Short mmCIF file of C-alpha atoms in Angstrom, two decimals:
data_model
loop_
_atom_site.label_atom_id
_atom_site.label_comp_id
_atom_site.label_asym_id
_atom_site.label_seq_id
_atom_site.Cartn_x
_atom_site.Cartn_y
_atom_site.Cartn_z
CA MET A 139 128.86 108.54 128.23
CA LYS A 140 127.62 109.82 124.89
CA GLU A 141 123.91 110.07 124.09
CA THR A 142 122.48 107.45 121.74
CA VAL A 143 122.04 108.79 118.21
CA PHE A 144 118.54 107.88 117.04
CA LEU A 145 117.55 107.39 113.43
CA ASP A 146 115.18 110.32 113.04
CA TYR A 147 113.68 112.26 110.18
CA GLN A 148 115.62 115.40 109.35
CA ALA A 149 113.62 118.31 107.92
CA ILE A 150 114.89 118.45 104.35
CA ASN A 151 112.68 118.98 101.33
CA PHE A 152 112.18 115.69 99.49
CA VAL A 153 112.86 117.25 96.09
CA SER A 154 116.12 118.66 97.45
CA PHE A 155 116.90 115.23 98.88
CA LEU A 156 116.43 113.63 95.45
CA LYS A 157 118.79 116.20 93.94
CA LEU A 158 121.61 115.23 96.30
CA SER A 159 124.48 113.64 94.40
CA SER A 160 124.49 110.65 96.76
CA THR A 161 120.79 109.99 96.11
CA LYS A 162 121.25 110.33 92.34
CA LYS A 163 124.13 107.85 92.44
CA PHE A 164 122.06 105.30 94.33
CA VAL A 165 119.14 105.64 91.90
CA ALA A 166 121.31 105.45 88.78
CA LEU A 167 123.32 102.51 90.11
CA SER A 168 120.17 100.65 91.14
CA LEU A 169 118.76 100.99 87.63
CA VAL A 170 121.95 99.80 85.94
CA ILE A 171 122.34 96.83 88.29
CA SER A 172 118.67 95.84 87.98
CA VAL A 173 118.79 95.92 84.18
CA LEU A 174 121.98 93.84 84.15
CA ILE A 175 120.52 91.27 86.57
CA PHE A 176 117.42 90.98 84.39
CA ILE A 177 119.43 90.52 81.18
CA VAL A 178 121.75 87.92 82.72
CA GLY A 179 118.84 86.22 84.45
CA ARG A 180 116.85 85.87 81.24
CA LEU A 181 119.87 84.57 79.38
CA VAL A 182 120.36 81.88 82.02
CA ILE A 183 116.62 81.22 82.58
CA PRO A 184 115.00 82.24 79.27
CA ILE A 185 111.58 80.75 80.08
CA PRO A 186 109.80 81.86 83.27
CA ASN A 187 108.95 79.49 86.04
CA PHE A 188 105.49 77.90 85.94
CA TYR A 189 103.68 76.65 89.02
CA TYR A 190 100.37 74.74 89.09
CA ASP A 191 98.44 78.01 89.55
CA SER A 192 100.28 79.43 86.52
CA PHE A 193 98.56 76.92 84.26
CA ARG A 194 95.16 77.97 85.63
CA TYR A 195 95.87 81.67 85.07
CA ILE A 196 96.98 81.06 81.49
CA ASP A 197 93.97 78.85 80.81
CA TRP A 198 91.65 81.56 82.16
CA ALA A 199 93.44 84.21 80.07
CA LYS A 200 93.29 82.06 76.94
CA ASN A 201 89.58 81.29 77.36
CA ASP A 202 88.58 84.68 78.79
CA ILE A 203 87.31 83.15 82.03
CA ILE A 204 85.76 85.76 84.35
CA VAL A 205 84.88 83.61 87.37
CA SER A 206 86.96 80.76 88.75
CA ILE A 207 88.47 79.33 91.92
CA ARG A 208 90.75 82.35 92.46
CA PRO A 209 90.49 86.05 91.54
CA THR A 210 90.88 86.31 87.75
CA THR A 211 92.39 89.82 87.71
CA TYR A 212 95.86 88.39 87.08
CA SER A 213 94.62 86.36 84.12
CA ARG A 214 93.33 89.62 82.59
CA ILE A 215 96.77 91.15 83.21
CA ILE A 216 98.28 88.20 81.31
CA SER A 217 95.90 88.89 78.41
CA PHE A 218 96.76 92.61 78.49
CA PHE A 219 100.50 92.04 78.14
CA LYS A 220 99.94 89.33 75.53
CA PHE A 221 98.65 92.18 73.35
CA PHE A 222 102.15 93.72 73.35
CA SER A 223 104.10 90.50 72.81
CA ASN A 224 103.26 86.95 71.78
CA SER A 225 105.97 85.75 74.16
CA ASP A 226 106.08 86.08 77.94
CA ILE A 227 108.64 88.90 77.87
CA ALA A 228 106.23 91.85 78.21
CA LEU A 229 104.58 90.37 81.31
CA VAL A 230 107.87 89.39 82.97
CA VAL A 231 109.42 92.81 82.25
CA ALA A 232 106.36 94.49 83.78
CA GLN A 233 106.59 92.30 86.88
CA TYR A 234 110.30 92.94 87.27
CA ALA A 235 109.86 96.69 86.70
CA CYS A 236 107.10 96.79 89.33
CA ASN A 237 109.39 95.04 91.83
CA TYR A 238 112.23 97.42 90.99
CA VAL A 239 110.03 100.51 91.47
CA SER A 240 108.66 99.20 94.77
CA ASN A 241 112.15 98.41 96.10
CA LEU A 242 113.46 101.78 94.93
CA PHE A 243 110.56 103.57 96.62
CA LEU A 244 111.19 101.62 99.83
CA PHE A 245 114.92 102.37 99.65
CA VAL A 246 114.42 106.10 99.09
CA THR A 247 111.75 106.22 101.80
CA ALA A 248 114.07 104.50 104.28
CA ILE A 249 117.14 106.65 103.67
CA TYR A 250 115.00 109.82 103.61
CA PHE A 251 113.18 109.28 106.89
CA PHE A 252 115.86 107.21 108.65
CA PRO A 253 119.24 108.84 107.92
CA PHE A 254 121.32 105.69 108.02
CA LYS A 255 125.09 105.71 108.14
CA LYS A 256 126.86 104.99 104.85
CA ILE A 257 127.45 101.34 105.66
CA SER A 258 123.75 100.83 106.48
CA LYS A 259 122.65 102.52 103.26
CA ARG A 260 124.99 100.32 101.26
CA LEU A 261 123.81 97.18 103.03
CA LEU A 262 120.16 98.05 102.33
CA PHE A 263 121.06 98.80 98.71
CA ILE A 264 122.78 95.42 98.31
CA VAL A 265 119.84 93.49 99.77
CA LEU A 266 117.24 95.28 97.63
CA PHE A 267 119.08 95.54 94.31
CA LEU A 268 121.89 92.98 94.21
CA ASN A 269 119.56 90.23 95.34
CA PRO A 270 118.57 87.61 92.71
CA LEU A 271 115.43 86.86 94.77
CA TYR A 272 113.50 89.66 93.07
CA PHE A 273 114.37 88.38 89.60
CA ILE A 274 113.27 84.89 90.65
CA THR A 275 109.96 86.17 92.04
CA SER A 276 109.36 88.27 88.91
CA ASN A 277 110.31 85.58 86.39
CA ILE A 278 107.32 83.41 87.27
CA ILE A 279 103.74 83.46 86.04
CA LEU A 280 101.93 84.13 89.32
CA SER A 281 100.02 87.09 90.78
CA ASP A 282 102.35 87.22 93.80
CA SER A 283 104.97 89.35 92.05
CA PHE A 284 102.58 92.25 91.42
CA PHE A 285 100.80 91.77 94.75
CA CYS A 286 103.94 91.83 96.90
CA ALA A 287 105.49 94.75 95.00
CA LEU A 288 102.32 96.85 95.31
CA ALA A 289 101.99 95.88 98.99
CA VAL A 290 105.52 97.22 99.62
CA ILE A 291 104.54 100.50 97.93
CA TRP A 292 101.27 100.68 99.90
CA ILE A 293 103.00 100.24 103.27
CA SER A 294 105.81 102.63 102.27
CA ILE A 295 103.18 105.30 101.52
CA LEU A 296 101.67 104.58 104.94
CA ILE A 297 105.03 105.54 106.48
CA TRP A 298 104.89 108.79 104.51
CA LEU A 299 101.40 109.47 105.84
CA ILE A 300 102.69 109.47 109.43
CA LYS A 301 104.77 112.55 108.61
CA PHE A 302 102.88 114.01 105.63
CA PRO A 303 99.13 113.23 105.71
CA LYS A 304 98.42 114.67 102.26
CA TRP A 305 95.21 114.00 100.30
CA TYR A 306 97.06 112.66 97.25
CA LEU A 307 98.84 110.05 99.39
CA PHE A 308 95.48 108.92 100.79
CA ALA A 309 94.12 108.74 97.22
CA ALA A 310 97.10 106.61 96.16
CA GLU A 311 96.51 104.28 99.13
CA THR A 312 92.85 103.85 98.19
CA LEU A 313 93.59 103.06 94.54
CA LEU A 314 96.33 100.60 95.48
CA LEU A 315 94.05 98.98 98.05
CA ILE A 316 91.45 98.18 95.38
CA VAL A 317 94.09 96.74 93.03
CA LEU A 318 95.64 94.64 95.83
CA PHE A 319 92.25 93.28 96.83
CA LYS A 320 91.32 92.36 93.27
CA LEU A 321 94.68 90.65 92.77
CA ARG A 322 94.39 88.51 95.87
CA TYR A 323 91.85 88.40 98.69
CA HIS A 324 94.74 88.51 101.18
CA GLY A 325 94.31 92.25 100.54
CA ILE A 326 91.46 92.20 103.08
CA ILE A 327 94.04 92.88 105.82
CA PHE A 328 95.00 96.29 104.39
CA PRO A 329 91.81 98.20 105.38
CA ILE A 330 92.35 96.93 108.94
CA ILE A 331 95.95 98.19 108.83
CA LEU A 332 94.81 101.56 107.48
CA PHE A 333 92.19 101.85 110.23
CA ILE A 334 94.80 101.22 112.97
CA ALA A 335 97.27 103.63 111.34
CA LEU A 336 94.63 106.37 111.22
CA ILE A 337 93.63 105.86 114.85
CA PHE A 338 97.11 105.70 116.39
CA PHE A 339 99.74 107.05 113.99
CA ILE A 340 98.36 109.55 111.45
CA LYS A 341 97.57 112.98 112.87
CA ILE A 342 94.61 114.49 111.03
CA LYS A 343 91.23 115.80 112.19
CA VAL A 344 88.73 113.23 113.43
CA ILE A 345 86.28 114.09 110.64
CA ALA A 346 89.07 113.52 108.08
CA LYS A 347 89.85 110.11 109.64
CA ILE A 348 86.18 109.12 109.46
CA LEU A 349 86.04 110.28 105.83
CA VAL A 350 89.15 108.28 104.81
CA ILE A 351 87.94 105.13 106.58
CA GLY A 352 84.43 105.57 105.17
CA ILE A 353 85.64 106.01 101.58
CA ASN A 354 87.95 102.99 101.72
CA PHE A 355 85.40 100.66 103.28
CA PHE A 356 82.63 101.90 100.96
CA LEU A 357 84.76 101.30 97.85
CA LEU A 358 85.75 97.89 99.17
CA PHE A 359 82.06 97.12 99.73
CA LEU A 360 81.34 98.09 96.10
CA VAL A 361 84.15 95.82 94.85
CA ILE A 362 82.92 92.88 96.95
CA ASN A 363 79.33 93.45 95.82
CA ASP A 364 80.47 93.59 92.19
CA ILE A 365 82.32 90.27 92.63
CA LYS A 366 79.19 88.72 94.17
CA ASN A 367 76.98 89.99 91.34
CA THR A 368 79.44 88.73 88.72
CA ASN A 369 79.50 85.31 90.38
CA GLN A 370 75.70 85.25 90.43
CA ARG A 371 75.50 86.22 86.75
CA ILE A 372 78.00 83.56 85.66
CA THR A 373 77.34 80.71 88.11
CA GLY A 374 73.92 81.48 89.56
CA ILE A 375 75.39 81.79 93.08
CA LYS A 376 75.76 85.16 94.80
CA ILE A 377 78.97 84.47 96.68
CA PHE A 378 82.12 86.48 97.28
CA SER A 379 84.59 83.60 97.01
CA ALA A 380 83.91 79.90 96.53
CA PHE A 381 87.60 79.30 97.21
CA GLY A 382 87.22 80.81 100.68
CA GLY A 383 84.59 78.19 101.49
CA TRP A 384 86.83 75.39 100.26
CA GLN A 385 89.71 76.78 102.32
CA MET A 386 87.64 76.75 105.51
CA ALA A 387 86.49 73.19 104.79
CA SER A 388 90.13 72.20 104.22
CA ASN A 389 91.12 73.76 107.55
CA ALA A 390 88.28 71.90 109.29
CA MET A 391 89.61 68.61 107.91
CA TYR A 392 92.62 68.95 110.22
CA ILE A 393 90.16 68.57 113.09
CA LEU A 394 88.10 65.78 111.54
CA GLN A 395 91.04 63.60 110.51
CA ASN A 396 91.84 63.31 114.21
CA ASN A 397 88.27 63.31 115.58
CA SER A 398 86.09 61.60 112.97
CA HIS A 399 84.79 59.25 115.69
CA GLN A 400 82.90 62.22 117.22
CA VAL A 401 80.70 62.73 114.16
CA ASN A 402 77.87 60.55 115.49
CA THR A 403 77.83 62.34 118.84
CA ASN A 404 78.27 65.99 119.73
CA MET A 405 79.58 67.22 116.39
CA VAL A 406 76.27 66.88 114.52
CA ILE A 407 74.18 68.72 117.13
CA ASN A 408 72.53 71.80 115.57
CA ALA A 409 74.20 71.16 112.19
CA ASP A 410 72.13 71.89 109.06
CA ASP A 411 71.34 69.10 106.60
CA ASP A 412 74.23 69.89 104.22
CA THR A 413 76.76 69.95 107.06
CA LYS A 414 75.40 66.70 108.54
CA GLN A 415 75.68 64.99 105.17
CA ILE A 416 79.30 66.11 104.72
CA LEU A 417 80.19 65.09 108.29
CA HIS A 418 78.78 61.59 107.79
CA PHE A 419 80.53 61.33 104.43
CA VAL A 420 83.87 62.26 106.03
CA LYS A 421 83.35 59.74 108.85
CA HIS A 422 82.51 57.01 106.33
CA TYR A 423 85.62 57.97 104.33
CA TYR A 424 87.94 57.58 107.34
CA ASP A 425 86.19 54.43 108.57
CA THR A 426 86.32 52.57 105.24
CA SER A 427 89.30 53.87 103.24
CA LYS A 428 92.38 51.65 103.24
CA ASN A 429 94.71 54.62 102.89
CA PRO A 430 92.76 57.73 103.93
CA LEU A 431 94.43 61.06 103.29
CA LYS A 432 95.99 62.40 106.47
CA THR A 433 98.53 65.15 106.94
CA TYR A 434 99.85 67.04 109.93
CA LEU A 435 101.55 69.74 107.89
CA PRO A 436 99.36 72.86 107.44
CA ARG A 437 99.17 72.76 103.66
CA GLY A 438 96.50 72.63 100.96
CA LEU A 439 96.43 68.85 100.54
CA PHE A 440 92.73 68.55 101.35
CA LEU A 441 92.02 71.14 98.65
CA TRP A 442 93.95 69.66 95.76
CA GLU A 443 94.49 65.93 96.29
CA LYS A 444 91.95 63.86 94.33
CA SER A 445 91.86 61.34 97.19
CA SER A 446 90.78 64.06 99.64
CA PRO A 447 87.30 63.53 101.16
CA LEU A 448 86.41 67.05 100.00
CA ASN A 449 87.10 66.10 96.38
CA LYS A 450 85.44 62.70 96.78
CA TYR A 451 82.33 64.49 98.01
CA LEU A 452 82.65 66.89 95.06
CA GLU A 453 82.38 63.92 92.68
CA LEU A 454 79.28 62.64 94.47
CA TYR A 455 77.69 66.10 94.61
CA ALA A 456 78.32 66.71 90.89
CA GLN A 457 76.81 63.33 90.01
CA GLU A 458 73.71 63.75 92.19
CA ASN A 459 73.03 67.30 90.96
CA HIS A 460 74.00 66.73 87.30
CA LEU A 461 76.72 69.38 87.41
CA SER A 462 80.11 69.76 85.78
CA ALA A 463 83.15 69.60 88.06
CA ASP A 464 83.58 73.40 87.87
CA GLY A 465 79.88 73.99 88.48
CA ALA A 466 79.87 71.69 91.50
CA TRP A 467 83.05 73.35 92.80
CA GLN A 468 81.33 76.75 92.77
CA LYS A 469 78.06 75.43 94.25
CA LEU A 470 79.92 73.72 97.09
CA GLY A 471 81.76 76.95 98.03
CA PRO A 472 79.06 78.37 100.36
CA ILE A 473 78.11 74.87 101.59
CA TYR A 474 81.73 74.08 102.49
CA ASN A 475 82.04 77.51 104.11
CA LYS A 476 79.16 76.73 106.51
CA PHE A 477 80.54 73.24 107.10
CA GLY A 478 84.07 74.50 107.81
CA TRP A 479 83.02 77.22 110.23
CA TYR A 480 80.59 74.87 111.98
CA VAL A 481 83.31 72.30 112.67
CA ILE A 482 85.79 74.98 113.77
CA ASN A 483 83.28 76.69 116.10
CA LYS A 484 82.42 73.30 117.62
CA ASN A 485 86.10 72.46 118.18
CA PRO A 486 88.08 75.69 118.78
CA VAL A 487 90.73 73.99 120.93
CA ALA A 488 91.28 71.24 118.36
CA TYR A 489 91.44 73.87 115.60
CA TYR A 490 94.14 75.72 117.49
CA ARG A 491 96.04 72.48 118.17
CA TYR A 492 95.89 70.93 114.70
CA TRP A 493 95.87 73.99 112.43
CA VAL A 494 96.63 77.37 114.00
CA LEU A 495 99.64 76.42 116.15
CA PRO A 496 101.42 74.29 113.48
CA ASN A 497 100.69 76.97 110.88
CA PHE A 498 102.03 79.67 113.21
CA LEU A 499 105.26 77.72 113.71
CA PHE A 500 105.60 77.06 109.99
CA TYR A 501 105.41 80.81 109.37
CA PHE A 502 109.00 81.02 110.55
CA ALA A 503 110.06 78.26 108.18
CA SER A 504 107.72 79.04 105.31
CA SER A 505 107.85 76.71 102.35
CA PRO A 506 109.39 78.30 99.24
CA GLU A 507 106.82 76.17 97.36
CA ALA A 508 106.52 77.73 93.88
CA TYR A 509 110.00 79.28 94.14
CA LEU A 510 111.86 76.10 95.07
CA TYR A 511 111.53 74.00 91.93
CA TYR A 512 111.65 75.23 88.36
CA CYS A 513 108.42 74.28 86.56
CA ASN A 514 107.46 71.95 89.43
CA ASN A 515 110.64 69.96 88.70
CA ASN A 516 108.87 68.38 85.70
CA ASP A 517 110.47 67.46 82.39
CA THR A 518 107.88 69.41 80.41
CA ILE A 519 105.30 72.15 80.70
CA PRO A 520 101.77 71.65 79.31
CA GLU A 521 101.49 71.92 75.54
CA PHE A 522 98.83 74.65 75.70
CA VAL A 523 101.20 76.85 77.76
CA ALA A 524 104.03 76.38 75.25
CA ASN A 525 101.63 77.22 72.41
CA TYR A 526 100.22 80.26 74.22
CA TYR A 527 103.68 81.83 74.48
CA ASN A 528 105.01 80.43 71.19
CA TYR A 529 107.81 78.38 72.74
CA LYS A 530 109.69 76.16 70.31
CA THR A 531 109.44 73.25 72.71
CA ASN A 532 107.69 72.38 75.95
CA VAL A 533 110.72 70.47 77.26
CA VAL A 534 112.27 71.87 80.45
CA SER A 535 116.07 71.97 80.58
CA ILE A 536 117.63 69.79 83.29
CA LYS A 537 120.52 72.27 83.66
CA THR A 538 118.06 75.11 84.25
CA ARG A 539 116.20 73.09 86.86
CA LYS A 540 119.43 72.35 88.74
CA LEU A 541 120.62 75.96 88.59
CA TYR A 542 117.23 77.23 89.70
CA PHE A 543 117.22 74.93 92.72
CA LEU A 544 120.75 76.06 93.61
CA LEU A 545 119.62 79.70 93.56
CA THR A 546 116.36 79.23 95.44
CA SER A 547 117.12 76.58 98.07
CA PRO A 548 118.64 79.11 100.57
CA ILE A 549 115.44 81.24 100.51
CA ARG A 550 113.71 79.17 103.19
CA TYR A 551 116.59 79.62 105.67
CA ILE A 552 117.13 83.31 104.92
CA ASN A 553 113.42 83.97 105.48
CA SER A 554 113.54 82.13 108.82
CA ILE A 555 116.58 84.11 109.96
CA ILE A 556 115.01 87.45 108.95
CA ASN A 557 111.75 86.67 110.78
CA ILE A 558 113.42 85.50 113.99
CA LEU A 559 115.90 88.38 114.00
CA PHE A 560 113.14 90.92 113.40
CA ILE A 561 111.04 89.72 116.34
CA PHE A 562 114.00 89.31 118.71
CA LEU A 563 115.66 92.65 117.89
CA THR A 564 112.37 94.58 117.83
CA LEU A 565 111.60 93.39 121.36
CA ILE A 566 115.10 94.40 122.52
CA TYR A 567 114.74 97.81 120.82
CA LEU A 568 111.33 98.53 122.39
CA LYS A 569 112.49 97.33 125.82
CA THR A 570 115.58 99.53 125.56
CA PHE A 571 113.94 102.72 124.27
CA GLY A 572 110.25 102.25 125.10
CA ILE A 573 107.16 102.46 122.91
CA ASN A 574 106.42 106.07 123.91
CA ASN A 575 109.61 107.27 122.25
CA LYS A 576 108.64 110.16 119.94
CA ASN A 577 111.42 109.31 117.52
CA PHE A 578 110.05 108.83 113.97
CA PHE A 579 111.85 105.53 113.41
CA THR A 580 110.22 104.13 116.55
CA LYS A 581 106.77 105.18 115.31
CA ALA A 582 107.36 103.59 111.92
CA LEU A 583 108.74 100.44 113.57
CA LEU A 584 105.68 100.16 115.83
CA LEU A 585 103.38 100.49 112.82
CA PHE A 586 105.28 97.84 110.89
CA ALA A 587 105.31 95.55 113.95
CA ILE A 588 101.50 95.82 114.04
CA ILE A 589 101.35 95.03 110.31
CA TYR A 590 103.62 92.04 110.91
CA ILE A 591 101.35 90.75 113.70
CA ILE A 592 98.15 91.24 111.65
CA ASN A 593 99.63 89.39 108.68
CA LEU A 594 100.95 86.61 110.94
CA ALA A 595 97.57 86.23 112.66
CA PHE A 596 95.67 86.20 109.35
CA ILE A 597 97.97 83.61 107.78
CA SER A 598 98.15 81.43 110.90
CA ALA A 599 94.38 81.34 111.40
CA LEU A 600 93.15 80.94 107.85
CA ALA A 601 95.63 80.15 105.09
CA PRO A 602 98.57 77.77 104.55
CA THR A 603 101.91 79.40 105.26
CA VAL A 604 103.97 79.71 102.10
CA LEU A 605 106.66 82.29 101.42
CA ARG A 606 105.05 83.84 98.36
CA TYR A 607 102.03 84.94 100.41
CA HIS A 608 104.10 87.24 102.61
CA LEU A 609 107.23 88.08 100.64
CA PHE A 610 106.31 91.77 101.08
CA ILE A 611 106.79 91.38 104.86
CA PHE A 612 110.26 89.91 104.26
CA THR A 613 111.18 92.89 102.05
CA LEU A 614 109.82 95.53 104.43
CA ALA A 615 111.55 93.98 107.44
CA ILE A 616 115.01 94.62 105.96
CA PRO A 617 115.28 98.43 106.47
CA PHE A 618 113.80 98.12 109.96
CA LEU A 619 116.27 95.41 110.90
CA ILE A 620 119.15 97.55 109.67
CA GLY A 621 117.81 100.57 111.57
CA ILE A 622 117.41 98.60 114.80
CA ILE A 623 120.93 97.16 114.55
CA GLU A 624 122.44 100.58 113.84
CA THR A 625 120.64 102.22 116.78
CA LEU A 626 121.41 99.43 119.25
CA THR A 627 125.05 99.35 118.12
CA SER A 628 125.27 103.12 118.61
CA LYS A 629 123.91 102.81 122.15
CA PHE A 630 126.26 99.92 122.98
CA ASN A 631 129.32 101.76 121.63
CA ASN A 632 128.44 105.04 123.36
CA LYS A 633 127.88 103.23 126.66
CA TYR A 634 131.55 102.30 126.83
CA VAL A 635 133.02 105.51 125.46
#
């Protein structure tokens, strides 16, 4: 019986590796293919996709809005690229280029540290560069394209740090961490990931680990404090994120829609006045409404539907306090945050039953949401968006909508297959070879498995599960899946030789 051939790092200088003819061919071919896909893609879909959030970002960019319901960093990016072109092309090219660079870096990292066989290298190449998914996710006006691409780079650098804990790699991680966090508050998981990687995977002196952790958390503290101060200056409220409060209130509604009858009993005990008022309002809403809003799918309906009790209370709050809708939205952020956490802490089992468990299950069948329908499947885009990018018309082509749906409809199923395969095959791999295996691929796989679990836990517990929130996990899972399959196949074949 032959010994299993592990995928392990081979000591070859990285510069020498890049000079190999095979590496040069991969890089050159990836560039040519990516450029061709972009050109063909833009000829077929000449106007990028717009989702509901896209309209907000463009409105904030147009009106130079600094504080709003989501981080406004992406709206400033929109304004920056508008300086170079009056159309959307500069922004879309930048997004596509960022995705290309991140995929190229991941590809080179994978084939450098995990010396795949030729067939595995080619398969990874096809998935990362011959895949229209990355054009689709770049040709849309949303922050997710930059966020997911930079997240792939950040985690790829983390793999490098296991083998080469150099100061400039740590510096790159810190800079990327700040950008990721300012793009989307989902970035809060990355300091936790870095902390775990430093404790268990990156071999440097203890004082150096403390220094790296200290610098990252201190800079993150400064960023959060700056956001709070900006919010206070603009809105009069020193809060990190009003949206976070609304999200927690929305999550709590999954408990209350099923248990509103408890409001007059144990649920109001120890509640503050604001929380009591909201609880009684919600109970009155469900007791008196002919068609009260109810949903059992873990989505953002309670956030965005006008008929939602949260938005009905917003109207009342704005009227009573003589506030604009936006002003009331911001003011209610911290109030809804207290309300949401109060309800969840009072009903942890119900929260798990009605939100966490369904959301966890939906993770494996994440909604393509923004990627599924071109321009929300509407006949037109808003006039101000067409004017902002100097489009000749705001009419959306029916042919483009049909083609877009044809291209994107398989995404949901592919994502489900990748997630299930990754979990199933990772468990088989670790059971077969053990977690104490000193092989570099095993170390990297363990780190990524931890990242996968942290992201899954964060999404399941707090935010609706949609594909665009964790596309970076989908991308990063590909080389690990290929590596697992190659190693297990090698063991199986050698067993019978």
